[in-house]
Amino acid sequence: MDDLTTITVLRKRVSDFRDERNWLKDNTPKNLAISISVEAAELLERFQWKTDEQIREAVKDEVKNSQVSDELADVLILCLSFSDVMGIDISEAIESKLRKAAEKYPVVKTSLTAEL
Amino acid sequence: MDDLTTITVLRKRVSDFRDERNWLKDNTPKNLAISISVEAAELLERFQWKTDEQIREAVKDEVKNSQVSDELADVLILCLSFSDVMGIDISEAIESKLRKAAEKYPVVKTSLTAEL
Amino acid sequence: MDDLTTITVLRKRVSDFRDERNWLKDNTPKNLAISISVEAAELLERFQWKTDEQIREAVKDEVKNSQVSDELADVLILCLSFSDVMGIDISEAIESKLRKAAEKYPVVKTSLTAEL
Amino acid sequence: MDDLTTITVLRKRVSDFRDERNWLKDNTPKNLAISISVEAAELLERFQWKTDEQIREAVKDEVKNSQVSDELADVLILCLSFSDVMGIDISEAIESKLRKAAEKYPVVKTSLTAEL
C-alpha cells in the first residue's frame, strides 16, 4: 500500500480515528511527545537482551514480526498526530533534515567512483 | 508536499541517502530501534519542564518550531529506515493497528449523535 | 531502610541476584543502557495522558503507588548493575555532577535572604 | 564513597540542591518521570551505533568514561528526586522488586552445585 498512500491520506486516517473518539483535547504536543517516547521504548523492548543472531532468527517468525510492525505503527500513528497538531509538513521536515545531514556527512567519492 | 508524497517515495529518499554513505551494515533492526528511542527522547526534551501555556507561546516562535520539526524528522527518518530493513509496509501496519485499536476503543454514540 | 542502606550494600544485593542466575555475560554496558531506557519509559507510561490533578488522586491509591515503586526499582536495579559493570562509584558521580550543575545554576540570593 | 553513603544521605544532598534553587514546584512526578526518560536516552546515546568491541576500547578512555558517569548521575539524581516527591523508600522498593523477580526467575541448581 505504501506505493499509493500519501502522508496526507495517512494523517487524515489517524485524525479521523481520533476525532471519532473525541481525543483531541488530550492530544497536546507534550502529551504526544511523551507517548512517542513510550512507544519507541516498547519497540526497542522487542530487541532487548537479544543478539543480532537471535534477531535474524526471530524475524523469520511471523507472529513476532507482526508484533514489531504493531509497535512501529504505534510510534508512527503518534508522529502523524503530532505533525497534525503542530502543523508540520512531514515530507518537508524530512527533506530539510536530510539536506542538513548531507552538509554534515557529505558523500565521499572513493577512488573507484572518482575515476568513473 | 505531504499531499503528493507517498511513503514509498519518502522511504526511497532515505534509503538512497543511507546507501550513498555506505551506512547499510550498521542499520541493524536493534541499532535502528535504539536510535528511534534516542531521537524520540530528544523530541520530548523540547517540552521538558514546560507548561502547556509556555508551549503555546513557544510554538509561535519560528526557530523553536523548526527545531521541533527537525527532531520529528529524525524520528521518522529512522522509522523509514527501520521499515526498509524489516520489510514492513507502513500503511498496512498503521491500518492493521488502527483496526485493532477500533475494537478496543469502539466509537461511543452520545445521545445527541444517536438522535441524529 | 534508606537510612541504613549504603549504595555498596544495594549494589551487592543486585549483583548477587544476577550472579546466582548467571546473567553476567548479557550485562554489557550497551544492553544495560538499553534496558535502563526501556524501564524509564515504563515508569513514564504510568503518568501518560494524566493531568497533575489525576495524578494527585492516583497517588492516594496504594496499588497504583506500588506499581510506580516497582517501575522505579526496575530503573534503579539496572543503574546499580550498570555502575557495577562500569566500575562507577555512584556517590562520587552524583557529587561530581551536582558540583558542575552548581556552577551552571548558582544559588541566587533574594533580597530577603541577602538581608539576613 | 559508596561504602559509606546511605540512600537517605544522597537523597538529602539532591533535595537540598533543589530547594536552594526553588525548583520544588516544577518537580511533579510527571515532570520528573519525563526527565528520567530523557536522561536515560542520553546515557543510551553514548553507546548508539557502537559494537561491543568499540565500547570495550572506549571505556579505557577517561574522558569518555566521565561522560558516561555524568549521564548515569543525571538519571540517578532525578530518580532520587522522584523517590523524594513520591515518598518511596528506595531500598524497600528494590528489595520488594527483587523478591518478585526471584519468584519469576528462581535460581536453577546445576548438577554440579546440587552435588556440593
Coordinates of N, CA and C in Angstrom, one line a residue, chain C residues 8-114:
Chain C
T8 N 26.8 0.6 48.3 CA 27.5 -0.6 48.1 C 26.7 -1.8 48.5
V9 N 26.0 -1.7 49.6 CA 25.1 -2.9 50.0 C 24.0 -3.2 49.0
L10 N 23.4 -2.1 48.5 CA 22.4 -2.3 47.5 C 22.9 -2.9 46.2
R11 N 24.1 -2.4 45.8 CA 24.7 -2.9 44.5 C 25.1 -4.4 44.7
K12 N 25.6 -4.7 45.9 CA 25.9 -6.1 46.2 C 24.7 -7.0 46.1
R13 N 23.6 -6.5 46.7 CA 22.3 -7.2 46.7 C 21.9 -7.5 45.2
V14 N 22.1 -6.5 44.3 CA 21.7 -6.7 42.9 C 22.7 -7.6 42.2
S15 N 24.0 -7.5 42.5 CA 24.9 -8.3 41.7 C 24.9 -9.8 42.2
D16 N 24.6 -10.0 43.4 CA 24.4 -11.4 43.9 C 23.2 -12.0 43.2
F17 N 22.1 -11.3 43.1 CA 20.9 -11.7 42.4 C 21.2 -12.2 41.0
R18 N 22.0 -11.3 40.3 CA 22.4 -11.6 38.9 C 23.3 -12.8 38.8
D19 N 24.3 -12.8 39.7 CA 25.3 -13.9 39.6 C 24.7 -15.3 39.9
E20 N 23.7 -15.4 40.8 CA 23.1 -16.6 41.1 C 22.3 -17.1 39.8
R21 N 22.0 -16.2 38.9 CA 21.3 -16.6 37.7 C 22.2 -16.6 36.5
N22 N 23.5 -16.4 36.7 CA 24.4 -16.4 35.6 C 24.1 -15.5 34.4
W23 N 23.6 -14.3 34.8 CA 23.2 -13.3 33.8 C 24.4 -12.3 33.4
L24 N 25.5 -12.6 34.0 CA 26.6 -11.6 33.8 C 27.0 -11.4 32.4
K25 N 27.0 -12.4 31.6 CA 27.6 -12.3 30.2 C 26.7 -11.4 29.4
D26 N 25.4 -11.3 29.7 CA 24.5 -10.4 28.9 C 24.5 -9.0 29.4
N27 N 25.1 -8.8 30.6 CA 25.1 -7.5 31.2 C 26.2 -6.6 30.7
T28 N 26.2 -6.4 29.3 CA 27.1 -5.5 28.7 C 26.6 -4.0 29.0
P29 N 27.5 -3.1 29.0 CA 27.1 -1.7 29.2 C 26.0 -1.3 28.2
K30 N 26.1 -1.7 26.9 CA 25.1 -1.3 25.9 C 23.7 -1.9 26.2
N31 N 23.7 -3.2 26.5 CA 22.5 -3.9 26.9 C 21.8 -3.3 28.1
L32 N 22.6 -3.0 29.1 CA 22.1 -2.4 30.3 C 21.5 -1.0 30.0
A33 N 22.2 -0.2 29.2 CA 21.8 1.1 28.9 C 20.4 1.1 28.1
I34 N 20.3 0.1 27.2 CA 19.0 -0.1 26.5 C 17.9 -0.4 27.6
S35 N 18.2 -1.3 28.5 CA 17.1 -1.6 29.5 C 16.8 -0.5 30.4
I36 N 17.8 0.3 30.8 CA 17.5 1.5 31.6 C 16.5 2.4 30.9
S37 N 16.7 2.6 29.6 CA 15.7 3.4 28.8 C 14.4 2.8 28.7
V38 N 14.3 1.5 28.5 CA 13.1 0.8 28.4 C 12.3 0.9 29.7
E39 N 13.0 0.7 30.8 CA 12.3 0.7 32.1 C 11.9 2.1 32.5
A40 N 12.7 3.1 32.1 CA 12.4 4.5 32.4 C 11.1 4.9 31.6
A41 N 10.9 4.3 30.4 CA 9.7 4.6 29.7 C 8.5 3.9 30.3
E42 N 8.7 2.8 30.9 CA 7.6 2.1 31.6 C 7.2 2.9 32.8
L43 N 8.1 3.5 33.5 CA 7.8 4.4 34.6 C 7.0 5.6 34.1
L44 N 7.5 6.2 33.0 CA 6.8 7.4 32.4 C 5.4 7.0 31.9
E45 N 5.2 5.8 31.4 CA 3.9 5.3 30.9 C 2.8 5.4 32.0
R46 N 3.2 5.3 33.3 CA 2.2 5.4 34.4 C 1.6 6.8 34.5
F47 N 2.3 7.8 33.9 CA 1.8 9.1 34.0 C 1.2 9.7 32.7
Q48 N 1.3 8.8 31.7 CA 0.9 9.2 30.3 C -0.5 9.6 30.2
W49 N -0.8 10.7 29.5 CA -2.2 11.2 29.3 C -2.9 11.6 30.6
K50 N -2.1 11.7 31.7 CA -2.8 12.1 33.0 C -2.5 13.5 33.3
T51 N -3.5 14.2 33.9 CA -3.2 15.6 34.3 C -2.6 15.5 35.8
D52 N -2.0 16.6 36.2 CA -1.5 16.7 37.6 C -2.5 16.4 38.6
E53 N -3.7 16.8 38.3 CA -4.9 16.6 39.2 C -5.2 15.1 39.3
Q54 N -5.2 14.4 38.2 CA -5.5 13.0 38.2 C -4.4 12.2 38.9
I55 N -3.1 12.7 38.8 CA -2.0 12.0 39.4 C -2.1 12.2 40.9
R56 N -2.5 13.4 41.3 CA -2.6 13.6 42.8 C -3.6 12.7 43.4
E57 N -4.7 12.4 42.6 CA -5.7 11.4 43.1 C -5.1 10.0 43.1
A58 N -4.4 9.7 42.0 CA -3.9 8.3 41.9 C -2.9 7.9 43.0
V59 N -2.1 8.9 43.4 CA -1.0 8.5 44.4 C -1.7 8.2 45.8
K60 N -2.9 8.5 45.9 CA -3.6 8.0 47.2 C -4.0 6.6 47.1
D61 N -3.9 6.0 45.9 CA -4.2 4.6 45.7 C -3.0 3.7 45.9
E62 N -3.1 2.8 46.9 CA -1.9 2.0 47.3 C -1.4 1.1 46.2
V63 N -2.3 0.5 45.5 CA -1.9 -0.4 44.4 C -1.2 0.3 43.3
K64 N -1.7 1.5 42.9 CA -1.0 2.2 41.9 C 0.3 2.7 42.3
N65 N 0.4 3.1 43.6 CA 1.7 3.5 44.2 C 2.7 2.4 44.2
S66 N 2.3 1.2 44.4 CA 3.2 0.1 44.5 C 3.7 -0.2 43.1
Q67 N 2.8 0.0 42.0 CA 3.2 -0.2 40.7 C 4.3 0.8 40.3
V68 N 4.1 2.1 40.7 CA 5.1 3.1 40.4 C 6.5 2.8 41.1
S69 N 6.4 2.3 42.4 CA 7.6 1.9 43.1 C 8.3 0.8 42.4
D70 N 7.6 -0.2 41.9 CA 8.2 -1.3 41.1 C 8.9 -0.8 39.9
E71 N 8.3 0.2 39.2 CA 8.9 0.7 37.9 C 10.2 1.4 38.3
L72 N 10.1 2.2 39.4 CA 11.3 3.0 39.8 C 12.4 2.0 40.2
A73 N 12.0 0.9 40.9 CA 13.0 -0.1 41.3 C 13.7 -0.7 40.1
D74 N 12.9 -1.0 39.1 CA 13.5 -1.6 37.9 C 14.6 -0.7 37.3
V75 N 14.3 0.6 37.2 CA 15.3 1.6 36.7 C 16.5 1.5 37.6
L76 N 16.3 1.5 38.9 CA 17.5 1.6 39.8 C 18.3 0.4 39.9
I77 N 17.6 -0.8 39.8 CA 18.3 -2.1 39.8 C 19.3 -2.1 38.6
L78 N 18.8 -1.6 37.4 CA 19.6 -1.6 36.2 C 20.8 -0.6 36.3
C79 N 20.5 0.5 36.9 CA 21.5 1.5 37.1 C 22.6 1.0 38.1
L80 N 22.2 0.2 39.1 CA 23.2 -0.4 40.0 C 24.1 -1.4 39.3
S81 N 23.4 -2.2 38.4 CA 24.2 -3.2 37.6 C 25.1 -2.5 36.7
F82 N 24.6 -1.4 36.1 CA 25.4 -0.6 35.1 C 26.7 -0.1 35.8
S83 N 26.5 0.5 37.0 CA 27.6 1.1 37.8 C 28.6 0.0 38.2
D84 N 28.1 -1.2 38.4 CA 28.9 -2.3 38.8 C 29.8 -2.7 37.6
V85 N 29.2 -2.9 36.5 CA 29.9 -3.4 35.3 C 30.9 -2.3 34.8
M86 N 30.5 -1.0 35.0 CA 31.4 0.1 34.5 C 32.4 0.5 35.6
G87 N 32.3 0.0 36.8 CA 33.2 0.4 37.9 C 33.0 1.9 38.3
I88 N 31.7 2.3 38.3 CA 31.4 3.7 38.6 C 31.0 3.8 40.1
D89 N 31.6 4.7 40.9 CA 31.2 5.0 42.2 C 30.0 6.0 42.1
I90 N 28.8 5.6 42.5 CA 27.6 6.4 42.3 C 27.7 7.7 43.1
S91 N 28.1 7.6 44.4 CA 28.1 8.8 45.2 C 29.0 9.8 44.7
E92 N 30.2 9.4 44.2 CA 31.1 10.3 43.6 C 30.6 10.9 42.3
A93 N 29.9 10.1 41.5 CA 29.4 10.5 40.2 C 28.3 11.6 40.4
I94 N 27.5 11.4 41.5 CA 26.4 12.3 41.8 C 27.0 13.6 42.3
E95 N 28.0 13.5 43.2 CA 28.6 14.6 43.8 C 29.3 15.5 42.7
S96 N 30.0 14.8 41.8 CA 30.7 15.5 40.7 C 29.7 16.2 39.8
K97 N 28.6 15.5 39.5 CA 27.6 16.2 38.6 C 26.9 17.4 39.3
L98 N 26.6 17.2 40.6 CA 26.0 18.4 41.3 C 26.9 19.6 41.4
R99 N 28.2 19.3 41.5 CA 29.2 20.4 41.6 C 29.2 21.2 40.2
K100 N 29.1 20.4 39.1 CA 29.1 21.0 37.8 C 27.8 21.8 37.6
A101 N 26.7 21.2 38.1 CA 25.4 21.9 38.0 C 25.3 23.1 38.8
A102 N 26.0 23.1 40.0 CA 26.0 24.3 40.8 C 26.7 25.5 40.2
E103 N 27.7 25.2 39.3 CA 28.4 26.3 38.6 C 27.5 26.8 37.5
K104 N 26.7 25.9 36.9 CA 25.8 26.3 35.8 C 24.6 27.1 36.4
Y105 N 24.1 26.6 37.5 CA 22.9 27.2 38.2 C 23.3 27.7 39.6
P106 N 24.0 28.8 39.8 CA 24.4 29.2 41.1 C 23.1 29.6 41.9
V107 N 23.2 29.5 43.2 CA 22.1 29.9 44.1 C 22.0 31.4 44.0
V108 N 20.8 31.9 43.7 CA 20.6 33.3 43.7 C 20.0 33.7 45.0
K109 N 20.8 34.7 45.6 CA 20.3 35.2 46.9 C 19.2 36.2 46.6
T110 N 18.0 36.0 47.2 CA 17.0 37.1 47.0 C 17.2 38.2 48.0
S111 N 16.6 39.3 47.9 CA 16.9 40.5 48.8 C 16.6 40.1 50.2
L112 N 15.6 39.2 50.4 CA 15.3 38.8 51.8 C 16.4 38.0 52.4
T113 N 16.8 37.0 51.7 CA 17.9 36.1 52.3 C 19.2 36.9 52.3
A114 N 19.4 37.8 51.4 CA 20.6 38.6 51.4 C 20.7 39.5 52.6

